[in-house]
Amino acid sequence: MKNFLFIALFLSSFMMFSQGRLEKAKESLSNDTEGSETKSTFRKISRNSKSNGFFVDVFAELGYYAFYGIVVGRSEYRNITPYPYYKNLRGEYLKTDFEQSKNSLFKISANQLFNRGVNALELNANYRLIPILGVEVSHLNFSENSIQGKEYLDVSSFLLKYYRVREQNISVWWGAGASYVANGVDTWGFAYTIGTEIFPAKPISIHLSYKQSFINFSNVNEFKVQLKYHIKKVALFTGYHTNAIGSENVNGVIFGAEYTF
């Protein structure tokens, strides 16, 4: 009897400590307990998010009028180039109209993140309806080989994006929408994003973006730094992505490709 209890205790301890990172992430994202401590934490997050959002808007407007409006110029209507650095033009937006310019843009991309334990494949589609407004749909698939077998976690997002700064050498956007976490979590949550793409010189661009999704009383955060090399309608890129999925962090180098229609 003692041996049986010892073996049972050993196996339960082994299973607990051999738990994969994605399984831990699912548990933290699935936690919808409304205890007093959790409620307090959630209220703090909400207040911080609202206050941060307010200050971001304020400083963005102040920055625009104090720096951007003076150095770069006022934000005016822009047309879109067929692809970045088209015919030696810089960036994606044009100050003047010409025969090949466009009012909409469609991009698809895929990238693979490499991490010691957890890998991630991301698929992304971005449709610029008009130069100032776009829709982005993305799907992020995390996978992990654990002692208990192959583990997966899928995060899908739908965002409406407002392109606030539209110049030849830089674009800046922010947006909001929703994210859905599958694989047992099965929950929708509010999501927002902010980002920029800088075009310093042909054929290079630099992409920086941050996205946060609120799932139950936790969140999924994604920060991207990418260096792109443009070859007409194709862009090959590398960089570093950091992902906070609930209680777990999955960071790593990424390699990907993008195509512009």
XYZ file of C-alpha atoms in Angstrom:
261
model
C 0.000 0.000 0.000
C 2.847 2.376 0.895
C 4.614 1.555 -2.352
C 1.440 2.246 -4.302
C 0.980 5.636 -2.622
C 4.639 6.511 -3.243
C 4.370 5.621 -6.939
C 1.118 7.581 -7.306
C 2.663 10.616 -5.602
C 5.787 10.334 -7.759
C 3.795 10.081 -10.994
C 1.539 13.017 -10.119
C 4.583 15.155 -9.256
C 6.319 14.079 -12.473
C 3.291 14.959 -14.599
C 2.964 18.320 -12.894
C 6.609 19.310 -13.416
C 6.712 17.888 -16.961
C 3.866 20.165 -18.022
C 4.640 21.906 -21.307
C 4.836 25.679 -21.708
C 1.831 25.804 -24.016
C -0.244 23.826 -21.550
C 0.701 26.297 -18.821
C -0.192 29.149 -21.152
C -3.616 27.610 -21.831
C -4.291 27.246 -18.115
C -3.449 30.893 -17.422
C -5.529 32.095 -20.403
C -8.462 29.887 -19.363
C -8.550 31.291 -15.848
C -11.825 33.199 -15.597
C -12.073 33.064 -11.801
C -13.686 36.185 -10.456
C -12.168 36.125 -7.005
C -11.516 39.413 -5.262
C -7.798 39.357 -6.000
C -8.346 38.583 -9.679
C -11.046 41.232 -9.967
C -8.722 43.776 -8.409
C -5.940 42.864 -10.827
C -8.299 43.058 -13.784
C -9.565 46.459 -12.700
C -5.975 47.691 -12.433
C -5.224 46.396 -15.932
C -8.350 48.068 -17.291
C -7.566 51.369 -15.606
C -3.955 51.249 -16.777
C -5.022 50.386 -20.322
C -7.514 53.250 -20.438
C -5.095 55.750 -18.922
C -2.252 54.563 -21.152
C -4.504 54.807 -24.184
C -5.477 58.351 -23.202
C -1.881 59.465 -22.728
C -0.791 57.759 -25.967
C -3.433 59.763 -27.854
C -2.463 63.002 -26.126
C 1.261 62.606 -26.720
C 0.674 61.444 -30.286
C -1.267 64.615 -31.054
C 1.257 66.811 -29.245
C 4.090 65.084 -31.084
C 2.325 65.610 -34.371
C 1.815 69.343 -33.920
C 5.153 69.992 -32.221
C 7.392 67.889 -34.474
C 5.678 66.145 -37.358
C 3.649 69.175 -38.508
C 6.768 71.359 -38.568
C 9.451 69.007 -39.866
C 7.501 66.731 -42.236
C 4.384 68.685 -43.085
C 0.651 68.331 -42.576
C -1.041 65.005 -43.206
C -2.785 65.201 -46.572
C -4.495 62.729 -48.865
C -2.063 60.244 -50.390
C -2.137 57.681 -53.172
C -0.480 54.278 -52.843
C 2.384 52.974 -54.967
C 1.993 49.531 -56.630
C 4.701 48.266 -54.249
C 7.422 49.799 -52.027
C 10.208 51.611 -53.896
C 8.288 51.406 -57.162
C 10.425 53.003 -59.925
C 12.813 54.418 -57.322
C 9.986 56.081 -55.386
C 10.419 55.845 -51.630
C 7.945 53.989 -49.431
C 4.275 53.151 -50.034
C 2.627 56.569 -50.286
C 2.772 59.328 -52.908
C 2.270 63.050 -52.548
C 1.369 63.385 -56.218
C -0.862 61.287 -58.443
C 0.391 59.360 -61.453
C -1.052 56.775 -63.805
C 0.134 53.671 -61.911
C -0.865 54.869 -58.435
C -3.545 52.958 -56.483
C -6.225 53.677 -53.907
C -6.032 50.241 -52.266
C -3.396 47.659 -51.398
C -3.392 43.961 -50.512
C -0.527 42.124 -48.787
C -0.058 38.565 -47.616
C 2.853 37.305 -45.536
C 4.096 34.284 -43.627
C 6.873 33.930 -41.069
C 8.324 31.207 -38.881
C 9.578 31.816 -35.345
C 12.339 29.578 -34.008
C 12.562 28.983 -30.268
C 14.342 26.333 -28.213
C 11.099 24.694 -27.105
C 8.158 26.364 -28.846
C 7.963 27.282 -32.525
C 5.368 29.517 -34.170
C 4.040 29.943 -37.698
C 2.206 33.179 -38.498
C 0.006 33.916 -41.527
C -1.086 37.484 -42.171
C -3.328 39.278 -44.688
C -3.599 43.068 -44.852
C -6.077 44.865 -47.097
C -5.763 48.653 -47.347
C -9.324 49.577 -48.360
C -8.343 53.184 -48.927
C -5.010 54.882 -48.132
C -6.192 55.820 -44.635
C -8.073 52.650 -43.588
C -7.210 48.943 -43.602
C -8.255 45.520 -42.349
C -5.787 42.947 -41.037
C -6.447 39.255 -40.397
C -3.739 37.109 -38.789
C -3.366 33.556 -37.514
C -0.579 32.500 -35.145
C 0.036 28.792 -34.563
C 2.293 27.794 -31.644
C 3.549 24.205 -31.464
C 5.570 22.317 -28.876
C 6.922 18.775 -28.473
C 6.401 17.793 -24.835
C 6.599 14.561 -22.848
C 2.818 14.296 -23.133
C 2.905 14.640 -26.937
C 2.482 17.431 -29.497
C 0.834 20.543 -28.090
C -0.727 23.394 -30.103
C -2.102 26.849 -29.389
C -3.796 28.971 -32.060
C -4.429 32.722 -31.847
C -6.451 34.468 -34.578
C -6.975 38.228 -34.801
C -9.153 40.617 -36.777
C -8.205 44.327 -36.667
C -9.455 47.539 -38.231
C -6.421 49.818 -38.747
C -6.212 53.590 -39.108
C -3.120 54.863 -40.947
C -2.518 58.162 -39.192
C 0.822 59.105 -40.814
C 1.153 58.439 -44.538
C 4.391 59.775 -45.952
C 6.907 58.480 -48.492
C 9.492 57.553 -45.890
C 7.249 56.507 -42.984
C 3.780 55.244 -42.146
C 2.292 55.019 -38.646
C -0.934 53.237 -37.711
C -3.036 52.049 -34.833
C -6.145 49.940 -34.696
C -8.547 47.799 -32.694
C -10.522 44.597 -33.091
C -10.772 41.131 -31.573
C -8.661 38.009 -31.019
C -9.725 34.394 -30.571
C -7.669 31.758 -28.719
C -8.584 28.154 -29.592
C -7.349 24.717 -28.435
C -9.300 24.470 -25.204
C -9.278 28.153 -24.276
C -11.953 28.940 -26.893
C -12.360 32.592 -25.940
C -12.725 35.906 -27.756
C -11.129 39.089 -26.423
C -10.588 42.734 -27.266
C -7.358 43.539 -29.152
C -5.513 46.694 -30.171
C -2.339 47.419 -32.127
C 0.113 50.213 -32.915
C 2.977 50.182 -35.392
C 5.180 51.892 -37.938
C 7.154 51.077 -41.076
C 10.157 53.199 -42.022
C 11.738 53.328 -45.498
C 15.276 54.733 -45.020
C 16.736 53.763 -48.415
C 16.024 51.373 -51.264
C 15.521 48.387 -50.937
C 15.269 48.317 -47.096
C 12.413 48.974 -44.680
C 12.062 48.586 -40.903
C 8.821 47.353 -39.338
C 7.952 47.849 -35.650
C 4.595 46.861 -34.145
C 2.895 45.891 -30.900
C -0.397 44.029 -30.425
C -2.186 43.167 -27.186
C -5.225 40.907 -26.776
C -7.180 40.620 -23.525
C -8.290 37.005 -22.959
C -10.323 36.326 -19.799
C -8.206 37.841 -17.002
C -4.906 37.435 -18.860
C -3.536 38.617 -22.206
C -1.580 37.715 -25.332
C 1.058 40.277 -26.318
C 3.137 40.366 -29.496
C 6.015 42.757 -30.276
C 7.692 42.646 -33.695
C 10.965 44.035 -35.023
C 11.536 43.230 -38.695
C 14.098 44.177 -41.333
C 12.708 43.809 -44.878
C 14.507 43.520 -48.218
C 12.209 44.502 -51.098
C 12.459 42.940 -54.557
C 9.597 44.554 -56.500
C 6.364 42.976 -55.167
C 8.220 40.517 -52.895
C 9.810 41.323 -49.531
C 12.046 38.908 -47.659
C 12.425 39.707 -43.982
C 14.029 38.650 -40.734
C 13.766 39.976 -37.217
C 12.875 39.184 -33.640
C 9.397 38.595 -32.173
C 8.496 38.494 -28.489
C 5.228 36.800 -27.478
C 3.699 36.783 -24.017
C 0.922 34.178 -24.004
C -0.615 34.187 -20.566
C 2.059 33.221 -18.081
C 4.561 32.060 -20.706
C 7.001 33.951 -22.970
C 7.915 32.684 -26.429
C 10.617 34.783 -28.083
C 12.824 34.101 -31.058
C 14.307 34.981 -34.430
C 11.887 34.928 -37.366
C 12.265 34.504 -41.134
C 9.471 35.319 -43.550
C 8.239 36.558 -46.900
C 5.638 39.103 -47.990
C 3.871 39.637 -51.313
C 2.075 42.813 -52.434
C -0.804 42.702 -54.915
